[in-house]
XYZ file of C-alpha atoms in Angstrom:
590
model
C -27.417 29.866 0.396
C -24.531 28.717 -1.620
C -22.309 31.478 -3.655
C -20.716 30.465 -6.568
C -16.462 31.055 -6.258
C -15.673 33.226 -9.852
C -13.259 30.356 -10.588
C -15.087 27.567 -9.652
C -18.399 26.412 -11.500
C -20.207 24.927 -8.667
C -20.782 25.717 -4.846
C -17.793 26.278 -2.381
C -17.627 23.899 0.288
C -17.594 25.240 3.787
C -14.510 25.430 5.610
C -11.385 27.495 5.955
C -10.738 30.844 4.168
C -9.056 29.933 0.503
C -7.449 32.492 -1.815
C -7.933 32.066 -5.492
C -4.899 33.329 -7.054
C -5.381 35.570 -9.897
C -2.807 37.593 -12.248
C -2.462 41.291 -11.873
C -4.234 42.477 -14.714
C -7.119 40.086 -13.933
C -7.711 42.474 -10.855
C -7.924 41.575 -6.724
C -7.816 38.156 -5.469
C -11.286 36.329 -4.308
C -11.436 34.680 -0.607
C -14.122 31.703 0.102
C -14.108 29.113 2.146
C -12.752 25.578 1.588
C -12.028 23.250 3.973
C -8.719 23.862 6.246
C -5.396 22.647 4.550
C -6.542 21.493 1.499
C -6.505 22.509 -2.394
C -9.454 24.010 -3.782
C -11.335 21.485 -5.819
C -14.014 21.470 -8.389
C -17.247 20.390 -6.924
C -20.574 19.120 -8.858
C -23.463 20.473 -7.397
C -24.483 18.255 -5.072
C -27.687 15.878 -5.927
C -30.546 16.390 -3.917
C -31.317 13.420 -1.956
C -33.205 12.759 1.091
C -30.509 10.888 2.821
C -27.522 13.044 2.624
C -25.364 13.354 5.771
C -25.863 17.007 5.846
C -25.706 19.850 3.208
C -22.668 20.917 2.190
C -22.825 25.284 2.333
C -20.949 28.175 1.732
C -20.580 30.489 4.551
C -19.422 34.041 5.118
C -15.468 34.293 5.433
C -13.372 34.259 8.258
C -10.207 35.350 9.348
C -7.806 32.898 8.543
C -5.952 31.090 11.558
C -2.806 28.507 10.740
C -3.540 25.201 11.423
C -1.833 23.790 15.173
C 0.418 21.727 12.817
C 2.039 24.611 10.827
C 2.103 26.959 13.737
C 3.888 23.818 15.899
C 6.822 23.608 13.273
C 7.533 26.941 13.628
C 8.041 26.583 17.732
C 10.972 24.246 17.097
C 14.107 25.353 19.059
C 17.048 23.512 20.189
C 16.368 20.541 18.084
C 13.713 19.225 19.629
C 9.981 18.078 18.847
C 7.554 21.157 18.021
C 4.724 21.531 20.846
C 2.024 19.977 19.228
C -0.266 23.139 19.703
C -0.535 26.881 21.220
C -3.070 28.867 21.783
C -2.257 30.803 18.934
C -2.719 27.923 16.896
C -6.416 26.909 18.497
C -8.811 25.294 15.554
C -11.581 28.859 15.672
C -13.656 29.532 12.891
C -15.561 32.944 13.259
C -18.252 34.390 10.821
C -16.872 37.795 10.607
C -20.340 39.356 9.211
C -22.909 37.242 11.639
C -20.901 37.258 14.781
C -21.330 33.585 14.720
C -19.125 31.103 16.373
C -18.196 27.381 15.071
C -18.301 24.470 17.276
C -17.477 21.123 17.026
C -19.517 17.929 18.375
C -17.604 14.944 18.599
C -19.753 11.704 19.308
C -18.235 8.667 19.826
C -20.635 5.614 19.175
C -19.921 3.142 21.018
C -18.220 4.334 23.931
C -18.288 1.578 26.441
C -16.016 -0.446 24.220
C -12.074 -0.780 25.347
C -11.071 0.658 21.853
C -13.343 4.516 23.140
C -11.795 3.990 26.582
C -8.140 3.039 25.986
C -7.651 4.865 22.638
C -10.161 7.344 21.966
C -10.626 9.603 25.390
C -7.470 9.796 25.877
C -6.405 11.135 22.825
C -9.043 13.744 22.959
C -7.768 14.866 26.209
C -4.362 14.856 25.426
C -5.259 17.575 22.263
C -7.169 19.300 24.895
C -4.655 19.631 27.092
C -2.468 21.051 24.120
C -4.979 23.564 23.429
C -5.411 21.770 20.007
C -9.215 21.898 20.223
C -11.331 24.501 19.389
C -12.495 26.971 22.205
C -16.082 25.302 21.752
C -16.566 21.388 21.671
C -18.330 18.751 23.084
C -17.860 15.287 23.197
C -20.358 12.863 23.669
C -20.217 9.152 24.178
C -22.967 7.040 22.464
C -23.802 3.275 23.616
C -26.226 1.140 24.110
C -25.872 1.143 28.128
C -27.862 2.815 30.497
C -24.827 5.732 31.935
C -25.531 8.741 33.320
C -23.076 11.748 32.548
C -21.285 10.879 36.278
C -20.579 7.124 35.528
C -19.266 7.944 31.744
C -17.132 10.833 33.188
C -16.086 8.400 36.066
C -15.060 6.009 33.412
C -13.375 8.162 30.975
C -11.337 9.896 34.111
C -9.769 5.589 34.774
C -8.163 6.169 31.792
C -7.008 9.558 31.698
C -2.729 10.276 32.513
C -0.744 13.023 32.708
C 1.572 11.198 30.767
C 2.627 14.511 28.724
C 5.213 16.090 30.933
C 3.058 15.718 34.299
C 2.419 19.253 34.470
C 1.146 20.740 37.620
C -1.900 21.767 35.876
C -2.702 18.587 34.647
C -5.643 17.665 37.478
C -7.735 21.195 36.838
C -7.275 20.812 32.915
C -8.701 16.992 33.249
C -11.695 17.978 35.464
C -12.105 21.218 32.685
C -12.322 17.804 29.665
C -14.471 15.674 32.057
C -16.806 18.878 32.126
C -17.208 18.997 28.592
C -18.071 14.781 28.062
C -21.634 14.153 28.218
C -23.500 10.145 27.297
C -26.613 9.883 25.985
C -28.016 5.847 25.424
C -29.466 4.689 22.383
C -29.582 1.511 19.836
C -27.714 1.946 16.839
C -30.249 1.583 14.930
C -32.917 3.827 16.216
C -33.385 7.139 14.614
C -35.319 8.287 17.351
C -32.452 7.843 19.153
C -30.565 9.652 17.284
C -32.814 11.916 16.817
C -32.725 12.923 20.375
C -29.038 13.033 20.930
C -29.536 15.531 18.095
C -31.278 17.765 20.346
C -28.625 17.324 23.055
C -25.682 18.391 20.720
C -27.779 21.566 19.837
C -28.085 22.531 23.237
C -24.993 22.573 23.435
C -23.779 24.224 20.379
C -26.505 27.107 21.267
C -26.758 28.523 18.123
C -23.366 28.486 16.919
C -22.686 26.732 13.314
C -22.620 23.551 14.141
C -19.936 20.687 12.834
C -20.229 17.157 13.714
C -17.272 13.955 14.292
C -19.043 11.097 14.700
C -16.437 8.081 15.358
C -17.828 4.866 14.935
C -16.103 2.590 17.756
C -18.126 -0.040 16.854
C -17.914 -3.536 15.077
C -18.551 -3.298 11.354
C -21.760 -5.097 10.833
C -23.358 -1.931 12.612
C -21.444 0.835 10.436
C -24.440 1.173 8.520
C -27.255 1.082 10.786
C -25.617 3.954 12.568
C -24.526 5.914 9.362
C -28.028 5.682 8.146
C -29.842 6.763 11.606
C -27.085 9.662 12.164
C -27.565 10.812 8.569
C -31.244 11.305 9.225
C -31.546 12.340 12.637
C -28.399 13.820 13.842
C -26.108 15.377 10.634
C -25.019 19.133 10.957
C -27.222 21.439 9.008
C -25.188 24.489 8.627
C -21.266 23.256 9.063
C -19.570 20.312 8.520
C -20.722 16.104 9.294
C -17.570 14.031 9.030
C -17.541 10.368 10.146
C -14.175 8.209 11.664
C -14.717 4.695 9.813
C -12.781 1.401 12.179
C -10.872 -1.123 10.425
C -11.998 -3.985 8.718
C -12.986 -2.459 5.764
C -14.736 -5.706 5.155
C -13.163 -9.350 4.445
C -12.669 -9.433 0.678
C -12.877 -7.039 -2.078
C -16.251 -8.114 -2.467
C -17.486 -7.152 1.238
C -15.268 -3.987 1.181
C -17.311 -2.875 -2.285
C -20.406 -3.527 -0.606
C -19.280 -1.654 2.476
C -18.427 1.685 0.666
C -21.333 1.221 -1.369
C -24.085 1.475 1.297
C -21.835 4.210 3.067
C -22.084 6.242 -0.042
C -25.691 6.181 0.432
C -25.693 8.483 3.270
C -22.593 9.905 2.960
C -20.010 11.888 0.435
C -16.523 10.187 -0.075
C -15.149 13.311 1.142
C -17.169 13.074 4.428
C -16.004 9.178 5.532
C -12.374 9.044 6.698
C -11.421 5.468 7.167
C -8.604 5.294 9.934
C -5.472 3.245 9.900
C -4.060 4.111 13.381
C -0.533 3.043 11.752
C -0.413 5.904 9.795
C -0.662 8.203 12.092
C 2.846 6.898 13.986
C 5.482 9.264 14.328
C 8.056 7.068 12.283
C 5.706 6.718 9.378
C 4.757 10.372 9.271
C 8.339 11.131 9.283
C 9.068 8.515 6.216
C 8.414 10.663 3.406
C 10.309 13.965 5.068
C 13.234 11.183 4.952
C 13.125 10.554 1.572
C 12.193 14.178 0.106
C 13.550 16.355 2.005
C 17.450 14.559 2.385
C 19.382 14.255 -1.102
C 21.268 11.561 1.060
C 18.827 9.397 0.738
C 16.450 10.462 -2.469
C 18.879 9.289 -5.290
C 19.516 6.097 -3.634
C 15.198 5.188 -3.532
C 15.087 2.774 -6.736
C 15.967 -0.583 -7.850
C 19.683 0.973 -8.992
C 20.623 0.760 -5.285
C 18.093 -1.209 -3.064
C 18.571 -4.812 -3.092
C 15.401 -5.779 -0.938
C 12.948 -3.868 1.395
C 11.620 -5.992 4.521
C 8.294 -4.706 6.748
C 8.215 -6.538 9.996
C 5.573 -6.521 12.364
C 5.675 -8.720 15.536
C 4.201 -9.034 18.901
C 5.126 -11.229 21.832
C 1.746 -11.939 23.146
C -0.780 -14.389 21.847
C -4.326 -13.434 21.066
C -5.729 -14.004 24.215
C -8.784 -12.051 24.763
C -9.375 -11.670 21.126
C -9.146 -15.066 20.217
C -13.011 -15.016 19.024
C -12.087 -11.673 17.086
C -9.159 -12.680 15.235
C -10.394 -16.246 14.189
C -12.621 -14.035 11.674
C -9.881 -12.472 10.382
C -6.210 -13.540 10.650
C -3.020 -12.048 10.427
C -3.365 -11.309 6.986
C -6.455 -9.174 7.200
C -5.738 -8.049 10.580
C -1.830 -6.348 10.006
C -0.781 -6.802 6.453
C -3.597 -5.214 4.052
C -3.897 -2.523 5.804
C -0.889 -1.230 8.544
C 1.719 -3.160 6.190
C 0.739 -2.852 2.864
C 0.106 1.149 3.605
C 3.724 1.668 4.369
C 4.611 0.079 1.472
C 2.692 2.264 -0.737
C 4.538 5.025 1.436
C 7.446 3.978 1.088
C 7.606 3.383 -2.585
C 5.233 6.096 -4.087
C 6.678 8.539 -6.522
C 7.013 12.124 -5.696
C 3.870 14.021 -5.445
C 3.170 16.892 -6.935
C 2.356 18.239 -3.638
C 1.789 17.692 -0.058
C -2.253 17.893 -0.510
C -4.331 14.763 0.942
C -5.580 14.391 -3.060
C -2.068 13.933 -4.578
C -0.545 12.057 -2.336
C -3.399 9.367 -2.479
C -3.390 9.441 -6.070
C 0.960 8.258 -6.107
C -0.455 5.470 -3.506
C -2.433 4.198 -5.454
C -0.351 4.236 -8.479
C 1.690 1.846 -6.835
C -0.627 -1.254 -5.541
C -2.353 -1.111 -9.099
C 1.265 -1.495 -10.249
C 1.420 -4.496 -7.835
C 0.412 -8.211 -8.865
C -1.800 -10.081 -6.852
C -0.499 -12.338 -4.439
C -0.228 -15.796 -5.519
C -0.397 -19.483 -3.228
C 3.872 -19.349 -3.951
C 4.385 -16.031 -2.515
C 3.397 -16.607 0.930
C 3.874 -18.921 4.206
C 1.672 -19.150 6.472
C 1.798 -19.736 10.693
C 0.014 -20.939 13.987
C 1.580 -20.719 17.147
C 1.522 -24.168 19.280
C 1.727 -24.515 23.092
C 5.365 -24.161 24.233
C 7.119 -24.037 27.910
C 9.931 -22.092 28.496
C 11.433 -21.296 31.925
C 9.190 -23.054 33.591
C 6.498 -21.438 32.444
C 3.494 -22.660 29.660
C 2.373 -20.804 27.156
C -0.549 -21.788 25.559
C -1.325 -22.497 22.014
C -3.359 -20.629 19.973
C -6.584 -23.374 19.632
C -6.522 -23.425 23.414
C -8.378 -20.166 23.703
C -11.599 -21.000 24.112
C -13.250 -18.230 21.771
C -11.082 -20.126 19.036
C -12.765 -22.719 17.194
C -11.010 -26.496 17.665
C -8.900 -27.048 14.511
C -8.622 -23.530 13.529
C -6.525 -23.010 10.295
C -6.259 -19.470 10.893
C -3.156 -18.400 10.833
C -1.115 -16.219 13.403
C 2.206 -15.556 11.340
C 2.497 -14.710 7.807
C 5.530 -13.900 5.588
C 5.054 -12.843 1.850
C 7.137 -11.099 -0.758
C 5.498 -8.624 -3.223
C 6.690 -6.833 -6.455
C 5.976 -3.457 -8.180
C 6.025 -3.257 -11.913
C 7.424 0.022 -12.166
C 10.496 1.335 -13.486
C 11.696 2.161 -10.355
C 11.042 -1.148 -8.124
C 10.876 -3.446 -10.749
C 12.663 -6.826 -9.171
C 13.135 -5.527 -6.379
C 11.352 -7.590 -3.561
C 9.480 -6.384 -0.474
C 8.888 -8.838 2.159
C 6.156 -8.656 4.528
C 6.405 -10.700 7.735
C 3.787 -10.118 10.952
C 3.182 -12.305 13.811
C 2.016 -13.297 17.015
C 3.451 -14.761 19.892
C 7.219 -14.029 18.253
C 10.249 -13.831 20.511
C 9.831 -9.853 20.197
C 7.671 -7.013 20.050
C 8.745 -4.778 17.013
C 7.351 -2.646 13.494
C 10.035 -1.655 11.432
C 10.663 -1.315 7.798
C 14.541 -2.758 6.714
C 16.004 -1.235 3.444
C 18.939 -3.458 2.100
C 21.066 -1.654 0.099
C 22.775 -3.468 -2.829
C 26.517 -4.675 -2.632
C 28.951 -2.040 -3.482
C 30.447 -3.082 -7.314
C 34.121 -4.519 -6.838
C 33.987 -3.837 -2.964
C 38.406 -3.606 -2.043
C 37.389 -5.039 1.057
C 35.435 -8.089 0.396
C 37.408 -10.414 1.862
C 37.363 -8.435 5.440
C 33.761 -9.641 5.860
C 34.901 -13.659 4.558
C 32.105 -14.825 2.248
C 29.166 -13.353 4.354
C 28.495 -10.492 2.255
C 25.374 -9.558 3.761
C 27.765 -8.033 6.732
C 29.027 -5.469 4.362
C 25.762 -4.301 3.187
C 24.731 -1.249 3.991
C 20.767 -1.362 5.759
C 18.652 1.517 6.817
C 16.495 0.823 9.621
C 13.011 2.747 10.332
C 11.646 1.138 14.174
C 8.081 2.432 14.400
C 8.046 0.848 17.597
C 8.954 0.571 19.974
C 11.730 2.618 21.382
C 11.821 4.864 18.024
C 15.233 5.208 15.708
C 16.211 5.698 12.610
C 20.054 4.011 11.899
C 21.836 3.491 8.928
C 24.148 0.377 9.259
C 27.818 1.676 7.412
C 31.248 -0.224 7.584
C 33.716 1.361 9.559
C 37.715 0.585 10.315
C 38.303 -0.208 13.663
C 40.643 2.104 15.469
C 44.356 0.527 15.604
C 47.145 -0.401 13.423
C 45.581 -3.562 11.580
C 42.993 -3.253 8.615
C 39.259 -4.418 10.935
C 36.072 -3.987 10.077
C 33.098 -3.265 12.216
C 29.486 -2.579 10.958
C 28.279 0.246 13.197
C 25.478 2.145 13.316
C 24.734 6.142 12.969
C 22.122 6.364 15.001
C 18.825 8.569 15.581
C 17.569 7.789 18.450
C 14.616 9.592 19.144
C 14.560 9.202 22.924
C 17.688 10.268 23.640
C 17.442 13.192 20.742
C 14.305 14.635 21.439
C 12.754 15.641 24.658
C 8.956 16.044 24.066
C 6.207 12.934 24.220
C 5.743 11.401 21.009
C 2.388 11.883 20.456
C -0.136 8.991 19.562
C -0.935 7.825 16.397
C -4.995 8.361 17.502
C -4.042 12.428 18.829
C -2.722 13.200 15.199
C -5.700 11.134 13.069
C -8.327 13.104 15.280
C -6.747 16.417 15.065
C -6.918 15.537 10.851
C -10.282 14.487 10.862
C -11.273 18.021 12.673
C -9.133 20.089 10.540
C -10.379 18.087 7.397
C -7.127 16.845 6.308
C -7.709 13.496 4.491
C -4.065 12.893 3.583
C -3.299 9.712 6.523
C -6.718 8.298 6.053
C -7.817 5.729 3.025
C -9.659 6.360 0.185
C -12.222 4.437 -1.139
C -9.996 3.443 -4.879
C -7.328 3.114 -2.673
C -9.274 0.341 -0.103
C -10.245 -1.213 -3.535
C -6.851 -1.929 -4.894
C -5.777 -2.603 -1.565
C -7.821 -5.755 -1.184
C -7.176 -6.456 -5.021
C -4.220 -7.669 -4.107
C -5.094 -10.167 -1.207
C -8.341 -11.555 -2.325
C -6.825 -14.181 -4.754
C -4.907 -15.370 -1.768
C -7.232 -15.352 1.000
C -9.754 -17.110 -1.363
C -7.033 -19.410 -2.076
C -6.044 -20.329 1.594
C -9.658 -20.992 2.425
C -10.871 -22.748 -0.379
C -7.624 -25.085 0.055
C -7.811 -25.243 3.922
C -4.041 -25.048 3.719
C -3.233 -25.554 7.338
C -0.303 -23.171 8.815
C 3.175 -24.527 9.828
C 3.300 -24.497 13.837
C 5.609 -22.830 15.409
C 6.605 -22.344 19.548
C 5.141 -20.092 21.409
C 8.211 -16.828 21.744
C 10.026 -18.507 18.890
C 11.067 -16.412 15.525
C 8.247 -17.797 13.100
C 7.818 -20.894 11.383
C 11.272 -22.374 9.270
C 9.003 -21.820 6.026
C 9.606 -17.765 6.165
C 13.320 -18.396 6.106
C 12.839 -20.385 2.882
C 10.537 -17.692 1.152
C 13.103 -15.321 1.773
C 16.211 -17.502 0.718
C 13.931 -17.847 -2.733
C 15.056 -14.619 -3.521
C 18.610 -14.259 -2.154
C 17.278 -12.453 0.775
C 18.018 -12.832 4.927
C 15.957 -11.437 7.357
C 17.369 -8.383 9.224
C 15.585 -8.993 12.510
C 17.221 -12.221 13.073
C 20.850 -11.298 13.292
C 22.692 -10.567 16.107
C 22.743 -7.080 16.413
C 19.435 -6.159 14.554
């Protein structure tokens, strides 16, 4: 039975221990639950409908545990990266009146697909092998093939490493996660399926309050056949039902809409966490401590000192083997509305009020509806061709035979985007991603302005871009953070050398960098929304590109061709030159 919270007028919803704050005459403090790491919120009561993904209680409190995060940052010694978890800092919930125990159930639907096996397992096993997962959990893999437990455990166990320091433990702690994965075969959209997984995951919770992951590793046309059976055969009915949502988020704003629409039929916006594994990388996690928490770099974040910001993404590998997958989307869909365009609402947000999921959302999307949509002028468009290159061919992208003959899809992209603001206003940001480039690379480029009456101007000859300062942020690979400065050259005459202060994290930090998918599942257990989209945010996300992907199609503008392992088509160069900008990747030193 829900208890109303004193301060609150509506139900509590279940999840970590919460103190309301209240002033010393107003007598002792009240503890409820809300969910782990984040603000107490004002709830309606929830409307009672038949399809709900599970009731949303109030339970009796617990002692409170820090989450693995906080209690990590506080194991930092010698510099280096925290542990990611202890066992001090285990996820446990206990119902200090009932005795009762939490578990969680983590399904993953679709589990014979290379995303579950590549991605998805191993992720899971590398936060159970940092003791970052509750004491109780299952996981369960949901498909569509016959499997016994043996064969999925046999699969999962391919793609399991000991990449994390190869400890000698690292065998028994595997076979202790292979023990705990369990498949059960079903359609997608078969409630009785569901229905009877439903009665596997209790068996295994055994009477414990029960709270359910479902991650849906599965193409998007079946999101809501499986949200709809889950939601009536297989939610939680005493804890928590969250659900892991794939990208695309649909084609167009239209399709998105109509996506989170007939989500929000089963489910509460609170309850769908739509992943962007990009945000979850170590460099753009650390992007914001950059900029807050360094007054080197704070003052400088506006138009008064930036000249340009570049986002490059690149690969140096075709699409082959997802030739039939990408023809439905393109680079544009595939990398830049959602990995690219997310760092740039990172990058640029204003300060939040705090570090809570809610507020930081709320500055992101403050800044694409301060963005105008993307126009036929403000982007160039690619397709790599066949090309040979030490004696070896490389095939074009329209030889793959998934790819439809005379695709106009295109493979490379380059626009520039503004924010209206007071603080970016003029300031460009050019977006650049591509296939089958002459490198493999994600890094965001800050250009700072040229320094007023510079003494040394004539040093550098007429290339002033060598005497602009540039901040570099590589995602991947081979993670850094340099700042390109001007510097004398040791001797007796006046040189110049641009040289870098470097961070490089390999060679400053010893621990594994975790991956992107370790810290977006730990989140999604511990509730914290603050990496993951939200539903206004999706919306003015595809705002922006709609015009323009409308636009392409309609016009069946065909892509410039460019060689395979080349740097892009010659028509990026030109967008940039159109506002006075160069391309960091493509110099010399980088």
């Amino acid at each position: 039975m829900a208890v109303s919270c004193p301060k609150c007028p509506s139900p509590c919803r279940f999840g970590v221990l919460r103190t309301h704050r209240t002033t010393p005459s107003s007598g002792p403090s009240v503890l409820f639950y809300l969910p782990k790491r984040e603000l107490a919120k004002r709830v309606s009561s929830r409307r009672d409908k038949n399809q709900n993904f599970g009731p949303i209680c109030m339970q009796e409190a617990v002692t409170p545990v820090p989450t693995a995060k906080e209690t990590a940052l506080k194991n930092v010694e010698n510099g280096g990266l925290p542990t990611v978890c202890s066992d001090e800092s285990r996820i446990k919930a206990v119902n200090s009146t009932s005795g009762k125990e939490s578990t969680v159930s983590i399904t993953v639907v679709g589990a014979s697909g290379d995303l579950a096996k590549k991605k998805i397992f191993p992720a899971l096993f590398a936060l159970f092998y940092e003791d970052c997962l509750p004491e109780h959990f299952t996981i369960f893999g949901y498909a569509r093939s016959k499997m016994a437990d043996a064969e999925l455990r046999t699969m999962v166990s391919n793609t399991l490493t000991c990449r994390i320091d190869k400890r000698e433990n690292c065998n028994d702690k595997m076979e202790q996660f292979l023990d705990r994965c369990f498949y059960h075969s079903g359609q997608y959209d078969s409630e009785g399926d569901f229905a009877e997984l439903d009665k596997k995951l209790r068996e295994h919770e055994a009477g414990r309050i029960s709270n359910r992951l479902f991650y849906l590793s599965v193409p998007p046309n079946i999101f809501i056949d499986v949200v709809k059976c889950a939601s009536k055969s297989a939610s939680s009915l005493n804890g928590w039902t969250r659900v892991i949502v794939e990208k695309p988020f649909g084609r167009d704003s239209e399709s998105s809409a109509t996506l989170t629409r007939n989500l929000k039929q089963y489910l509460e916006e609170d309850q769908i966490f739509r992943i962007d594994h990009y945000l979850g990388k170590e460099l753009v996690e650390n992007l914001s401590v950059l900029r807050f928490s360094n007054l080197v770099f704070e003052p400088l974040w506006s138009r008064q000192y930036i000249r340009n910001v570049q986002l490059i993404f690149s690969e140096d590998f075709g699409t082959e083997g997802r030739g039939g997958y990408f023809d439905n989307y393109g680079i544009i869909r595939d990398i830049m509305q959602n990995h690219l365009l997310q760092i740039l609402a990172l990058f640029a947000m204003e300060t939040p009020v705090s570090l809570d999921a809610e507020d930081i959302r709320n500055e992101k999307v403050k800044v694409l509806r301060s963005m105008k949509p993307l126009q036929l002028d403000d982007i160039v468009i690619g397709q790599y061709k066949s090309h040979t290159k030490g004696g070896i061919t490389y095939p074009a992208y329209t030889d793959d035979k998934t790819v439809p003959k005379g695709s106009l899809t295109p493979t490379f992209a380059a626009a520039a985007l503004f924010i209206n603001n007071a603080r970016w206003d003029g300031v460009p940001f050019l977006m650049k991603a591509g296939k089958a480039l002459h490198t493999q690379r994600a890094e965001i480029r800050v250009q700072f302005r040229h320094v007023p009456g510079n003494l040394y101007k004539r040093s550098f000859g007429t290339d002033l871009d060598r005497a602009t300062n540039e901040l570099v942020i590589r995602v991947q690979p081979d993670e850094a953070i340099y700042l390109k400065i001007n510097n004398k050259i040791p001797g007796l005459g006046m040189r110049l050398d641009r040289s870098n202060l470097n961070l490089h994290y390999a060679a400053r930090y010893s621990k594994e960098i975790p991956d992107a998918y370790e810290r977006l599942l730990l989140d999604a257990i511990e509730g914290e929304r603050r990496l993951f989209i939200r539903s206004d945010e999706l919306d003015a996300a595809w705002a922006l590109f709609t015009p323009l992907l409308k636009g392409l199609e309609e016009k069946k503008i065909a892509p410039e061709l460019y060689p395979y392992g080349s740097r892009g088509p010659v028509g990026a160069h030109y967008l940039a030159a159109k506002y006075n900008v160069r391309w960091g990747d493509l110099s010399a030193e980088h």
